[in-house]
Each structure stands twice: as C-alpha cells, then as structure tokens.
Amino acid sequence: DEIGDWRLCVLSPWGGRVHAAWGLALSARIRDEYDMEADAIWSDDGIVVHLPDADEAPPADLVLLEPDEIEDLVVRELGGSALFGARFRENAARSLLIPRAYPGKRTPLWQQRLKSQSLLEVAKDFPRFPVILETYRECLRDVLDLPSL
C-alpha cells in the first residue's frame, strides 16, 4: 500500500458469514506463526488482511487453513474482536445488566458501550458467565458460518 505495508486480499463468493470466520482465523494464525498483529476486514466479497510489520510478501498458502484447526483459531480470536464486543453489549442490555437512565428515556449508545465494556472486563474473569456463553453461542452459530469454512 501507500505506506509500505503488505495487504493480503482474498476474494471469494462465499459471503460475509464465512469471510468473518475466515478473517478471524487468519488473524489468529498470523499472530501464532509470524508473531505480528494482523487486522482482517471482511465483507460479502472477500477479506483484506493488513500486515503492518511484514518485510516481504506473505506466502500464498497462508490463507489455507486445516479444517481441524479452524474452530480453535476462531474461538481464540473471537473474544477480543469488535464483533464479540458489539454482541456482548446487545446481550447485556437484553438481559438488563446495563441499567437504563430513567424509565422511558433512552441511554446514549456511547454510554451503553462504556458500561458494557467495563462489564465485559469483569465478566472475562468468569468464563462460565451466562452472558459471555450466550455471546459466544450467538457469534459461533448465528453470525459466523463455521461449517461452510
């Protein structure tokens, strides 16, 4: 790109649900194998992975993942993703863990985000916390399409 970083683009017809899971798995794999933070952006058309610290072009087989490692990579990466944070906020609000300001009055979204972020920090110490379990279930079954990957 224009600042000298490498970007890896994968175009496919499989849609955003598959690309989201694939992007999370690629980010985890790049962190594990190359010890660098990679940001993956996905859409219905494909994935773009930003490799900020790469000195040379990434190998083409980097995007090929073993079927038995995909779910583990996605689950490890999912907990720290923006997708998980957004779904956690929705689930926490639905379960009434994020208090409302006044009856009949809306709480601003930025305030909900701050409250859910602090709740998530506390809840991460309890892996069996019901809202965390529901968020993982929702992401892995309803949002992402792991079986198609």
Coordinates of C-alpha atoms in Angstrom, one line a residue:
D1 CA 0.0 0.0 0.0
E2 CA 1.0 3.7 0.1
I3 CA 2.8 3.4 3.4
G4 CA 4.8 0.3 2.5
D5 CA 2.7 -2.3 4.4
W6 CA 1.6 -5.5 2.8
R7 CA -2.1 -6.3 2.4
L8 CA -3.4 -9.8 1.6
C9 CA -6.6 -9.9 -0.4
V10 CA -8.8 -13.0 -0.7
L11 CA -11.9 -12.7 -3.0
S12 CA -14.5 -15.4 -2.9
P13 CA -18.2 -15.9 -3.5
W14 CA -19.0 -17.4 -0.1
G15 CA -20.3 -14.4 1.7
G16 CA -19.7 -12.3 4.8
R17 CA -20.6 -15.0 7.4
V18 CA -17.8 -17.3 6.0
H19 CA -15.4 -14.4 5.4
A20 CA -15.8 -13.2 9.0
A21 CA -14.8 -16.6 10.5
W22 CA -12.0 -16.9 7.9
G23 CA -10.7 -13.5 8.8
L24 CA -10.7 -14.2 12.5
A25 CA -8.9 -17.5 11.9
L26 CA -6.3 -15.8 9.6
S27 CA -5.6 -13.1 12.3
A28 CA -5.0 -15.8 14.9
R29 CA -2.8 -17.9 12.6
I30 CA -0.6 -14.9 11.6
R31 CA -0.2 -13.9 15.3
D32 CA 0.8 -17.5 16.2
E33 CA 3.1 -18.3 13.3
Y34 CA 4.6 -14.9 12.5
D35 CA 4.3 -13.1 15.8
M36 CA 2.7 -10.0 14.3
E37 CA -0.7 -8.3 14.8
A38 CA -2.8 -8.6 11.6
D39 CA -6.1 -6.8 11.1
A40 CA -8.6 -8.6 8.9
I41 CA -11.5 -6.7 7.3
W42 CA -14.3 -8.8 5.7
S43 CA -17.3 -8.2 3.5
D44 CA -19.6 -10.3 1.3
D45 CA -17.0 -10.2 -1.4
G46 CA -13.8 -11.2 0.4
I47 CA -11.2 -10.5 3.1
V48 CA -8.4 -8.0 3.3
V49 CA -5.6 -8.7 5.9
H50 CA -3.3 -5.8 6.8
L51 CA 0.2 -7.0 7.7
P52 CA 1.9 -3.9 9.1
D53 CA 5.3 -5.4 10.2
A54 CA 5.9 -7.7 7.2
D55 CA 9.1 -7.1 5.3
E56 CA 8.3 -9.4 2.4
A57 CA 5.1 -10.6 0.7
P58 CA 3.2 -13.3 2.6
P59 CA 3.1 -16.8 1.2
A60 CA 0.0 -17.6 -0.8
D61 CA -0.7 -20.7 1.3
L62 CA -1.1 -18.5 4.3
V63 CA -4.9 -18.4 3.7
L64 CA -5.2 -22.2 3.5
L65 CA -6.3 -23.5 6.9
E66 CA -6.5 -27.0 8.2
P67 CA -10.2 -28.0 8.9
D68 CA -9.4 -29.3 12.3
E69 CA -7.7 -26.0 13.5
I70 CA -10.3 -23.5 12.2
E71 CA -12.8 -23.6 15.2
D72 CA -10.0 -23.4 17.7
L73 CA -8.5 -20.4 15.9
V74 CA -11.8 -18.6 15.6
V75 CA -12.8 -19.2 19.3
R76 CA -9.4 -17.8 20.5
E77 CA -9.7 -14.7 18.3
L78 CA -13.4 -14.1 18.8
G79 CA -13.2 -13.0 22.5
G80 CA -11.1 -9.9 21.7
S81 CA -12.9 -8.9 18.5
A82 CA -15.2 -6.0 17.9
L83 CA -17.9 -8.4 16.8
F84 CA -17.8 -10.0 20.2
G85 CA -17.9 -6.7 22.0
A86 CA -20.9 -5.5 20.0
R87 CA -22.8 -8.7 20.5
F88 CA -21.9 -8.7 24.2
R89 CA -23.3 -5.2 24.6
E90 CA -26.6 -6.3 22.9
N91 CA -26.9 -9.4 25.1
A92 CA -26.0 -7.5 28.3
A93 CA -28.6 -4.8 27.5
R94 CA -31.2 -7.5 26.7
S95 CA -30.5 -9.3 30.0
L96 CA -30.9 -6.0 31.9
L97 CA -27.3 -5.9 33.1
I98 CA -26.8 -2.5 31.7
P99 CA -29.1 -0.1 33.6
R100 CA -31.1 2.5 31.9
A101 CA -31.0 6.1 32.9
Y102 CA -34.7 6.8 33.5
P103 CA -37.9 4.9 32.6
G104 CA -39.0 5.9 29.1
K105 CA -35.7 7.7 28.4
R106 CA -33.0 6.2 26.0
T107 CA -29.4 5.7 27.1
P108 CA -27.0 7.0 24.5
L109 CA -25.1 4.3 22.6
W110 CA -21.7 5.6 23.7
Q111 CA -22.8 5.3 27.3
Q112 CA -24.0 1.7 26.7
R113 CA -20.7 0.8 25.1
L114 CA -18.7 2.1 28.1
K115 CA -20.9 0.3 30.6
S116 CA -20.8 -3.0 28.6
Q117 CA -17.0 -2.6 28.1
S118 CA -16.5 -2.4 31.9
L119 CA -18.9 -5.3 32.5
L120 CA -17.0 -7.4 29.9
E121 CA -13.7 -6.7 31.7
V122 CA -15.2 -8.0 34.9
A123 CA -17.0 -10.9 33.3
K124 CA -13.9 -12.2 31.5
D125 CA -12.7 -13.4 34.9
F126 CA -15.7 -15.8 34.9
P127 CA -15.6 -17.9 31.7
R128 CA -19.0 -19.6 32.6
F129 CA -20.8 -16.2 33.0
P130 CA -24.1 -16.7 31.2
V131 CA -23.9 -13.5 29.0
I132 CA -20.4 -14.5 27.8
L133 CA -21.6 -18.0 27.0
E134 CA -24.6 -16.6 25.1
T135 CA -22.4 -14.2 23.2
Y136 CA -20.1 -17.0 22.1
R137 CA -23.1 -19.1 21.1
E138 CA -24.6 -16.3 19.1
C139 CA -21.4 -15.4 17.3
L140 CA -20.4 -19.0 16.5
R141 CA -23.9 -20.3 15.5
D142 CA -25.9 -17.3 14.3
V143 CA -23.3 -14.8 13.0
L144 CA -20.4 -16.9 11.7
D145 CA -20.8 -19.8 9.3
L146 CA -18.0 -22.2 10.6
P147 CA -19.4 -25.4 9.0
S148 CA -19.1 -23.8 5.5
L149 CA -15.5 -22.9 6.1

